[in-house]
Each structure stands twice: as C-alpha cells, then as structure tokens.
CSV table of C-alpha atoms and ligand atoms in Angstrom, one decimal:
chain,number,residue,atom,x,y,z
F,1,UNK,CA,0.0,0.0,0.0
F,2,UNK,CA,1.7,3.2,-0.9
F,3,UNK,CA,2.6,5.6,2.2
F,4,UNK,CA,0.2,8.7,2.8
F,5,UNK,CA,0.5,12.0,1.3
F,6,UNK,CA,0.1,13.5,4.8
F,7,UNK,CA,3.8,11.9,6.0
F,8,UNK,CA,6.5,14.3,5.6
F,9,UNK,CA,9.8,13.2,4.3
F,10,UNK,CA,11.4,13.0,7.4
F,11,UNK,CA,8.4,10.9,8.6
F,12,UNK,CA,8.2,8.7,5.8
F,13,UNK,CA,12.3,8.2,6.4
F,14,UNK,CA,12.6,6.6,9.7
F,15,UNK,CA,10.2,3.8,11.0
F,16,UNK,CA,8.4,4.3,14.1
F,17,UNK,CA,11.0,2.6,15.9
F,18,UNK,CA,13.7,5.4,14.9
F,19,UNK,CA,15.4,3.1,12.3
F,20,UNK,CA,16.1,4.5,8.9
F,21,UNK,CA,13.6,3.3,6.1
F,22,UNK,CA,14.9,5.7,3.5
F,23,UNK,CA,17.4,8.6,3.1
F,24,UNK,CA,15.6,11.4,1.7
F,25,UNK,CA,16.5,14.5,3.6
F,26,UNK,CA,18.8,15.9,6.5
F,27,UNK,CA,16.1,18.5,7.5
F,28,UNK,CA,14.2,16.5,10.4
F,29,UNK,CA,16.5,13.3,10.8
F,30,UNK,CA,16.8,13.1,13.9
F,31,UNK,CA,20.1,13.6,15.9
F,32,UNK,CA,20.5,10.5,16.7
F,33,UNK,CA,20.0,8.9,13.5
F,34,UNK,CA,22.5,10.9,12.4
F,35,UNK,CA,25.1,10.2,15.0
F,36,UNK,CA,24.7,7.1,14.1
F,37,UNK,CA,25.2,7.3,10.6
F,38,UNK,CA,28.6,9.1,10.7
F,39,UNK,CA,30.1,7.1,13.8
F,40,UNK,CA,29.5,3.6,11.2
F,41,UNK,CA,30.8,5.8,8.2
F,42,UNK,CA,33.8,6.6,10.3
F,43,UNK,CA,34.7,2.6,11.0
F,44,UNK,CA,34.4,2.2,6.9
F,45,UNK,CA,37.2,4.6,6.5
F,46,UNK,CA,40.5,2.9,4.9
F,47,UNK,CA,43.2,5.3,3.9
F,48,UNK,CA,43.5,5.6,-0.1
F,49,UNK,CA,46.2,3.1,-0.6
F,50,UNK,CA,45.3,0.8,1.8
F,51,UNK,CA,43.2,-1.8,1.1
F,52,UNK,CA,39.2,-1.1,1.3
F,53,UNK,CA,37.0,-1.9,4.0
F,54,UNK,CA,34.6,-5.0,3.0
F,55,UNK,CA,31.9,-6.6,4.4
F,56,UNK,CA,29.2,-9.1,3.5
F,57,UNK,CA,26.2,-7.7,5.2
F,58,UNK,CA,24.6,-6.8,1.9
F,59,UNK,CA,25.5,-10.1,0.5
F,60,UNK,CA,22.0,-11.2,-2.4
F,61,UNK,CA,20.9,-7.5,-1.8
F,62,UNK,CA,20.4,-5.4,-5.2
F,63,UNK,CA,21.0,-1.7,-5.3
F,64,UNK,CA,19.8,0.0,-8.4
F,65,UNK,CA,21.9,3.7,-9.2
F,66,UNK,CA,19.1,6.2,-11.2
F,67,UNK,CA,20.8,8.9,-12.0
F,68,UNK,CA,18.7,11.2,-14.4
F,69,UNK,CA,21.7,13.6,-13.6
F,70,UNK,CA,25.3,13.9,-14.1
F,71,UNK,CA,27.5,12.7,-11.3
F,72,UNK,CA,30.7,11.1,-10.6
F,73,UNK,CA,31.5,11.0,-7.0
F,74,UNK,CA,28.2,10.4,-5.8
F,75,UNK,CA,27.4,7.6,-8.6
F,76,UNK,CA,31.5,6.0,-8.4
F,77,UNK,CA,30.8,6.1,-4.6
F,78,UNK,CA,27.1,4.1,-3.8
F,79,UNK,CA,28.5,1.8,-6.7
F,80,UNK,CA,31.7,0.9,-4.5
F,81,UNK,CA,29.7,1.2,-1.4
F,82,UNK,CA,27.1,-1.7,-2.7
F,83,UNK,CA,29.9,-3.7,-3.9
F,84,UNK,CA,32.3,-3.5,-0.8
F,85,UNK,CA,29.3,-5.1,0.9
F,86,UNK,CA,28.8,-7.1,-0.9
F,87,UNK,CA,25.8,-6.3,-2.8
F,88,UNK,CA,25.1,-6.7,-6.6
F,89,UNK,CA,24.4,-2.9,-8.5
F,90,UNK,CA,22.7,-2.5,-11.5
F,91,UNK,CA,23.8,1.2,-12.9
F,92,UNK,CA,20.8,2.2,-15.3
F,93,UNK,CA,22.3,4.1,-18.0
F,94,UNK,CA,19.1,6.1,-18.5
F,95,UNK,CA,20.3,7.4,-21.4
F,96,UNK,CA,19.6,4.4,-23.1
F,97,UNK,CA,16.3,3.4,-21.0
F,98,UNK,CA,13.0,3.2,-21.7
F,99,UNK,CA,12.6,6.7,-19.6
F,100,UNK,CA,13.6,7.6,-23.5
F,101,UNK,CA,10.4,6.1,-24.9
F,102,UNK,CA,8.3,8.0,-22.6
F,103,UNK,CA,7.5,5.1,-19.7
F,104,UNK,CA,7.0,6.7,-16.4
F,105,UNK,CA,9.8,6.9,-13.8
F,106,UNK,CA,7.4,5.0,-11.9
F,107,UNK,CA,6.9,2.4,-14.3
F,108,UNK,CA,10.2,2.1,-14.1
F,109,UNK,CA,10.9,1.7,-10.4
F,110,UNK,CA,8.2,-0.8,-10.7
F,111,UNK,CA,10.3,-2.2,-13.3
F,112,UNK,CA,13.3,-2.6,-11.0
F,113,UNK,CA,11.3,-3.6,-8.0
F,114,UNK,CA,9.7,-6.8,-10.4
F,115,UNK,CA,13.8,-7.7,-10.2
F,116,UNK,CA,14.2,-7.1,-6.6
F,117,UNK,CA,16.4,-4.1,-6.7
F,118,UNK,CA,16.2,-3.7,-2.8
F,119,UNK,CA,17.7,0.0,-2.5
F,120,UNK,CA,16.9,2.5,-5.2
F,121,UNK,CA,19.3,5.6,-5.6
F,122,UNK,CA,17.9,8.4,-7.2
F,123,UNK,CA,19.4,11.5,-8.8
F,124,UNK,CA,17.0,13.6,-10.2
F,125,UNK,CA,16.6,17.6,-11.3
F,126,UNK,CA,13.3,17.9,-10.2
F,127,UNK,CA,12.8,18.4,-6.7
F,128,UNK,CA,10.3,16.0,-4.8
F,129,UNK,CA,10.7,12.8,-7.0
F,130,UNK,CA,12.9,10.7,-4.5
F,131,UNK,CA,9.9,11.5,-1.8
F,132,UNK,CA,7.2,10.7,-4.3
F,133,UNK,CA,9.0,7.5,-5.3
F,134,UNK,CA,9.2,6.6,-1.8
F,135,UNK,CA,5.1,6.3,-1.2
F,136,UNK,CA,4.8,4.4,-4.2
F,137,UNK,CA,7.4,1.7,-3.5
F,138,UNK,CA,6.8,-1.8,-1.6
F,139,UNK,CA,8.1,-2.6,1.9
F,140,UNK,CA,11.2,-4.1,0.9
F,141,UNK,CA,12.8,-1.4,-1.0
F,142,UNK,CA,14.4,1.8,0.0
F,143,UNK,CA,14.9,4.9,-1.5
F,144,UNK,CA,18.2,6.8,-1.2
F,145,UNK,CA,18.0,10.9,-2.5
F,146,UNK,CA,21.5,10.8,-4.0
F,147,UNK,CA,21.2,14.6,-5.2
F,148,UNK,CA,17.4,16.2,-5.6
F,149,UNK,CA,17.4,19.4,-7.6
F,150,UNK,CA,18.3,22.6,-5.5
F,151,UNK,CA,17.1,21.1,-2.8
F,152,UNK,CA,18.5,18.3,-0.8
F,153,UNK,CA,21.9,16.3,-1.2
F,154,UNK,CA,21.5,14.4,2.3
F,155,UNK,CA,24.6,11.6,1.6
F,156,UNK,CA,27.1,15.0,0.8
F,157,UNK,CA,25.7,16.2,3.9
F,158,UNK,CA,26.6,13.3,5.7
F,159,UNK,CA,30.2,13.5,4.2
F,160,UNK,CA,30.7,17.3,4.6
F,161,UNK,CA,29.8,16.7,8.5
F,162,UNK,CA,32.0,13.6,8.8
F,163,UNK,CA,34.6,15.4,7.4
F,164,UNK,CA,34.2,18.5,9.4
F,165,UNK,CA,34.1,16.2,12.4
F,166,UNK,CA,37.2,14.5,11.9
F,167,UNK,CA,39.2,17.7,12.0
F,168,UNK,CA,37.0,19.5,14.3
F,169,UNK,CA,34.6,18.2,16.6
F,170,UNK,CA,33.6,20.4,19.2
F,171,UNK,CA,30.3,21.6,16.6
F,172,UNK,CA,29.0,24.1,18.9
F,173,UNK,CA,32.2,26.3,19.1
F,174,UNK,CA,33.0,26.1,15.2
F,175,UNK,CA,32.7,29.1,13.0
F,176,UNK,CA,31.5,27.7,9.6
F,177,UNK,CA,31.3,29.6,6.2
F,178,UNK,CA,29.7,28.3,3.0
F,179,UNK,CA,30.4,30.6,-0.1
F,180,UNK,CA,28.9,30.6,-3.3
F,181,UNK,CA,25.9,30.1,-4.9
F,182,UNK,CA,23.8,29.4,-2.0
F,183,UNK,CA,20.5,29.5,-3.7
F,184,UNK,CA,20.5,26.7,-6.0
F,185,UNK,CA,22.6,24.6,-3.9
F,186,UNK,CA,21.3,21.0,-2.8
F,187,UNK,CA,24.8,20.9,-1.1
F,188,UNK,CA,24.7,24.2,1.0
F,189,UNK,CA,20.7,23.3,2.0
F,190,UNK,CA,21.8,19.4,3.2
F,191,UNK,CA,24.8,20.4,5.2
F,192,UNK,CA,23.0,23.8,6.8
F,193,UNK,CA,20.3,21.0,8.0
F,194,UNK,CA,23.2,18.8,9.2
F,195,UNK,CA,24.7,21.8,11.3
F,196,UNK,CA,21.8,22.9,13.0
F,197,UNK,CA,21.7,19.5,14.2
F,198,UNK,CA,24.6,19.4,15.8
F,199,UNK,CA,24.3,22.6,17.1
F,200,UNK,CA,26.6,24.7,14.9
F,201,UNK,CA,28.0,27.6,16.9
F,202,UNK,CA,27.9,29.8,14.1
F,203,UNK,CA,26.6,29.5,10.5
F,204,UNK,CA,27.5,32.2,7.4
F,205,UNK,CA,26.1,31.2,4.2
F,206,UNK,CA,28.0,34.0,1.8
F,207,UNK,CA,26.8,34.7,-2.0
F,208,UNK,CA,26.2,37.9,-4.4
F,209,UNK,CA,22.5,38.7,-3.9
F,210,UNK,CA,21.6,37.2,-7.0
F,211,UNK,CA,22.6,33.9,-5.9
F,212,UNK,CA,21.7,34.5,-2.1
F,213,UNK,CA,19.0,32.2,-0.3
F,214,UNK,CA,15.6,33.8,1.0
F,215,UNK,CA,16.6,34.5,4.7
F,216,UNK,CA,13.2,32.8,5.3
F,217,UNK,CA,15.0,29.6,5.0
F,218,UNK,CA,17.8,30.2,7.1
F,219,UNK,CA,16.7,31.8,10.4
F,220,UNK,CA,19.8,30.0,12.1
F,221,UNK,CA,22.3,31.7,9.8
F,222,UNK,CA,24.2,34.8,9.3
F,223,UNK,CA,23.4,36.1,5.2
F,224,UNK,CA,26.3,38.2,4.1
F,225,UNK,CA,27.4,39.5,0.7
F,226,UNK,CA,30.9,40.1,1.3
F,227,UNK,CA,32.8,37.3,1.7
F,228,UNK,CA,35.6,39.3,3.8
F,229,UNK,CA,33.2,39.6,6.6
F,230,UNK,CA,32.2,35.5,5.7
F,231,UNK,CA,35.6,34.8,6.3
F,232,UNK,CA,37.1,36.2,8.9
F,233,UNK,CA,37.7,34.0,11.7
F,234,UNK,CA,36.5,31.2,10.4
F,235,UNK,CA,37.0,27.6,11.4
F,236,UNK,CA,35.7,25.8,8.1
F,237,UNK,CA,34.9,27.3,4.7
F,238,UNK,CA,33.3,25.8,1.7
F,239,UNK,CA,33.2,26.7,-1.5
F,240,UNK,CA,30.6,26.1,-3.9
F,241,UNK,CA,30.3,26.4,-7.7
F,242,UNK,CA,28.3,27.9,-9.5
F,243,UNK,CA,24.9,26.1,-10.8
F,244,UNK,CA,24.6,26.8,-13.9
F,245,UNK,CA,22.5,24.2,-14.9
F,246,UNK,CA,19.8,25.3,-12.2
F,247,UNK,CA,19.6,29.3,-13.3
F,248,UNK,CA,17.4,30.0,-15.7
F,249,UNK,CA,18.1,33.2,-16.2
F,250,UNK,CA,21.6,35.1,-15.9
F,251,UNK,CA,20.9,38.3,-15.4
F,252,UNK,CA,22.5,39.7,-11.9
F,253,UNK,CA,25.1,36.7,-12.4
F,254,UNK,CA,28.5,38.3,-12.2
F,255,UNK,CA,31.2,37.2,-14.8
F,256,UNK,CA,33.9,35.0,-13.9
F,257,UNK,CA,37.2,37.6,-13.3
F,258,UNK,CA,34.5,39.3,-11.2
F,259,UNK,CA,32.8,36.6,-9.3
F,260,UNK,CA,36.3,35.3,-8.7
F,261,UNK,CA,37.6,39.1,-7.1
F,262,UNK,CA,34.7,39.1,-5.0
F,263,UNK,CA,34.4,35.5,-3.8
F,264,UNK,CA,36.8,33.7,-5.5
F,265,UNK,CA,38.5,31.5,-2.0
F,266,UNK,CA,41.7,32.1,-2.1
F,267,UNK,CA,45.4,31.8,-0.5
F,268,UNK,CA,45.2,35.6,0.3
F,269,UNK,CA,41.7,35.5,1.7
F,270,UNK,CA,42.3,32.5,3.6
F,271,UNK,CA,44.7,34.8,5.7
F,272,UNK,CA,42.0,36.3,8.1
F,273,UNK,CA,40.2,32.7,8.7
F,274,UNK,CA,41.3,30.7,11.6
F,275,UNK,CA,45.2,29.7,11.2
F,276,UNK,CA,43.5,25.7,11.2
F,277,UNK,CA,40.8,26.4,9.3
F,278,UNK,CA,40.3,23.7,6.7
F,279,UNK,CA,38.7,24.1,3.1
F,280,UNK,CA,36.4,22.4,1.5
F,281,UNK,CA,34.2,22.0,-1.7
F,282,UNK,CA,32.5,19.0,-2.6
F,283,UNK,CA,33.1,19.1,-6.2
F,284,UNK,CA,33.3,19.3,-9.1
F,285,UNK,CA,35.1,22.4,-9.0
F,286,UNK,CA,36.1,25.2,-11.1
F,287,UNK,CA,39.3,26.0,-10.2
F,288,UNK,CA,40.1,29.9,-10.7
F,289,UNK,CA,36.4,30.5,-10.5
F,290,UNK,CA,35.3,30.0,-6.9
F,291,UNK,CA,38.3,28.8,-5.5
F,292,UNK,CA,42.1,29.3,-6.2
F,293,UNK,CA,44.0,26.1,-7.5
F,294,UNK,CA,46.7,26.6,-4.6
F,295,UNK,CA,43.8,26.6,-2.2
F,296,UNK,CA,42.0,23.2,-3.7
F,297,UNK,CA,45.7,21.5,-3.3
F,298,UNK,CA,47.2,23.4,-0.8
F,299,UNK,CA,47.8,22.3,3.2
F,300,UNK,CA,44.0,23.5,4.7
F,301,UNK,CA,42.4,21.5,2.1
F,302,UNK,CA,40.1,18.4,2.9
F,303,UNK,CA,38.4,18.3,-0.6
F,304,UNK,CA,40.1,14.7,-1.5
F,305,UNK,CA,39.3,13.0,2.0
F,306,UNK,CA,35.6,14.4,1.3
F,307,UNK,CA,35.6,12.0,-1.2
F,308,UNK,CA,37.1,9.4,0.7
F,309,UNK,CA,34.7,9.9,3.0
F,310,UNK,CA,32.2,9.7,0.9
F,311,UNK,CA,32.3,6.1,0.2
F,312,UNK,CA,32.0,5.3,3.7
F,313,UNK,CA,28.9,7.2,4.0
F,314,UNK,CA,27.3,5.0,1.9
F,315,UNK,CA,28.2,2.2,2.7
F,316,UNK,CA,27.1,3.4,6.3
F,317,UNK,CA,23.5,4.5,4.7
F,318,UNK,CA,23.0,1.5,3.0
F,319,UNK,CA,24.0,-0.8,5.7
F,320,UNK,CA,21.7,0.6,7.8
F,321,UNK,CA,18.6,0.7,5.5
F,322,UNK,CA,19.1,-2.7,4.7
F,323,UNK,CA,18.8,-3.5,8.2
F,324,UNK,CA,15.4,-2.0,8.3
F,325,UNK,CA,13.6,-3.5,5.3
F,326,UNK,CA,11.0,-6.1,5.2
F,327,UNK,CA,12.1,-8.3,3.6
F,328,UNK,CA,10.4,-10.6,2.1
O,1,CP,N1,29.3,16.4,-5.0
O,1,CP,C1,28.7,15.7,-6.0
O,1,CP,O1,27.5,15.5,-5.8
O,1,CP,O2,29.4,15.4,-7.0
O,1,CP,P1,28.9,14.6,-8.3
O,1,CP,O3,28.0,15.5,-9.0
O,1,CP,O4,30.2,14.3,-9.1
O,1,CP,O5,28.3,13.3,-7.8
C-alpha cells in the first residue's frame, strides 16, 4: 500500500521505531539517527592506498543507481559502497532506457522492484521525485535521495559533517562559512540541516545577492554579501560552484574575473580565517572560479578525503537501510 501524502519526508524516512527506512533528507533526521550514521561511516574509512574496507552484510541485496543527472562521486561512490558489501548494482544508463520512450519513472521503479532491486538511488533535477517514489514503493525497497534538484543532497551532507568532524569536533564552538551560490545549492541546503543539528555555533552562508538564499529559510544563519566579513575567523569554509545548470536566467550573475575578485576563496583571503581552518568543496570544481587552485591542493584542504569519506557514507547508509527493510 503506498505511504500517505500527509507523512512528511522525514516521517516517511525513519520507521516508528527510529530506524532509517529511506534517506531522503537531512532537515528532520533526527540527531541520533545521524550520530549514528557518521560514527558507522567513520569505521568504513580505509586510507587511499590501503586496502578497502569490506563486508558481506549486503551479501544477495540489489541496489539500483538512477541517476537522471550527471555525477561522478556520488554515482562511483554508492556503486563501491554496494559492492564493498557485498551487494550486486545495477547502474541504469538512463540514457539508453525506456525513460527515452516516454514510460513513467514510476513504471520504471516498478520495473526494478519486479527484479528485486532492494535499494533504489535516485538522482533527479526535479525536486520531490525521491519523496514521491518513496510512497509508491513496496516494503522491501528503499529509496536513497542521491542529489534532488536545489534542494536536498542528504549523503554529501553526511560526508561534509563527517569530514568536518574528523578535523574539528567540538560543533558548537565552530565558525563555519559556505560561499557561493547558495540559492541553487542542494549541497549548502543538506549540510546547513546537518549543522543545525549538531548545534553549529555559528553559520554564514556567503553569496552575491543574485545567488543569495531567501533568509526565510535560514533563520539560524548569518546572510552576508561580502565574503571578507564571511571569512574572517572562520573555522571551516566551503566553496561552492556555481549552478549553472539550475539558473534559468543570468541576469544579476557576475562574470567569472569578477565573481572570482569578490568570492573567489583564495590563499590571500584564507589569511584572516582561523590559522587551522580547513577548506572544503564538494566538487566538481572550477578552479580559478570560486576557489584558487593553490587553495583546492594546498595544506588546509580536505576536498580529497571528502571523497574518501564519501564512500564510507554510503556504505554506512545502506547498511543501515538494509537493516530495516521487510524483507520478504
Ligand atoms: N558532490 C557531488 O554530488 O558530485 P557529483 O555530481 O560528481 O556526484
């Protein structure tokens, strides 16, 4: 029977007894679901070079990767995740689907769910399709939001906390800065939710006006336009690109030499932030655009263990939904 309309997404996420039935947004999982989730991402960390982390707790499970997007960390990631515990994964080039001959993207879940895909990871550029997917699927499937248009990213939040926490973990005393476009960011929306959980001491969400959120949104944060003020004294600062693909209409958008004077993060910059701060981005990035190249490989970095992290995330998230299905 399909889930209620009346069930918000952070309802229709976690089972009554707290366990995670889905992953569809960081704005309402609770704190301790989310404790949770990073403490078991942080025993999947190996150190690139070393050999991987495995398990078999997935072992005869079937995760399906939908990505009606582009994506390479996020996609490389679950698919290693799923794998590394031993799961089968079916990546659906959807460019080649049926999607193309106009069947629904529910028939097509229903398609998947006929072959017991167990774990369905959606990428998708309209916003509310991983939620909607979610009512209409049976018990033993899960749905994991693996980047929903502007508006929710929850696994990169996961990471961009994880990470954050490895290098600083005392949340309520950090300063933390996200610059860029804040507006049509999945990324800056996931890991603002993710802060306030944990009690973020301070959070600065820095953008021209034309990409700046509505302040609406972000009662718990600090909207500033100049990113010197953004920057000062902080503990963490994240750049973000630019979404192009997400504005429809430039005008207001400054041009790159400009956009990179004004909040461009760069070595110079980075001189009135914390003398530990650490830098991060979760890519892809355009270097020289909204951060320097010396910054993205320079000694406050944290962009590559990100992506480190971010296969233990997932293998975190899907261990723990697949604890929860019904199987049948
Ligand atoms: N950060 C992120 O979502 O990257 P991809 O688009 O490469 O998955």
């Amino acid at each position: 029977m399909d889930a209620p309309e009346t069930l918000t997404e952070a309802q229709l996420q976690q089972n009554d007894d707290g366990s995670l039935r889905h992953l569809l947004t960081l704005d309402g999982l609770d704190r301790g679901m989310l404790v949770d989730l990073l403490d078991t991402a942080q025993f999947y960390i190996a150190e690139p070079g070393s050999m991987p982390v495995r398990r078999d707790t997935l072992r005869g499970r079937t995760i399906g990767n939908l990505f009606f997007e582009p994506s390479t960390r996020t996609r490389a990631s679950f698919d290693l995740a799923g794998r590394r515990l031993g799961a089968d994964v079916l990546n659906l080039d959807v460019n080649t689907s049926s999607r193309k001959k106009g069947e629904s993207i529910l028939d097509t879940i229903y398609t998947l769910e006929a072959m017991h895909v167990d774990v369905m990871v959606i990428r998708d550029a309209s916003a509310g399709v991983p939620a909607y997917i979610a009512r209409h699927v049976k018990d033993f499937v899960s749905v994991l939001n693996a980047g929903e248009a502007d508006t929710s990213h929850p696994t990169q939040g996961l990471l961009d906390l994880l990470t954050i926490r490895q290098h600083k973990p005392d949340f309520e005393n950090l300063v933390v800065t996200i610059v860029g476009d804040i507006r049509h960011s999945r990324v800056a929306r996931s890991a603002a939710h993710g802060l306030k959980t944990l009690d973020v001491g301070e959070l600065r969400l820095v953008s021209p006006s034309a990409m700046a959120p509505d302040a609406d949104e972000f009662p718990f944060a600090t909207i500033v336009d100049d990113l010197h003020a953004g920057i000062r004294d902080a503990d963490v600062v994240m750049a973000l690109r630019i979404q192009r693909e997400r504005i429809g209409n430039l005008d207001g958008i400054p041009g790159i030499d400009e956009y990179f004077a004004n909040y461009g993060v760069s070595e110079e910059r980075l001189t009135i932030a914390k003398p530990d701060v650490i830098v991060m981005h979760p890519g892809p990035m355009n270097r020289g655009i909204e951060i320097e190249g010396a910054v993205a490989d320079g000694p406050h970095s944290v962009i590559t263990r990100q992506v480190t992290n971010g296969v233990a995330v997932r293998m975190a998230v899907l261990e723990r939904v697949a604890s929860s299905a019904k199987l049948r």
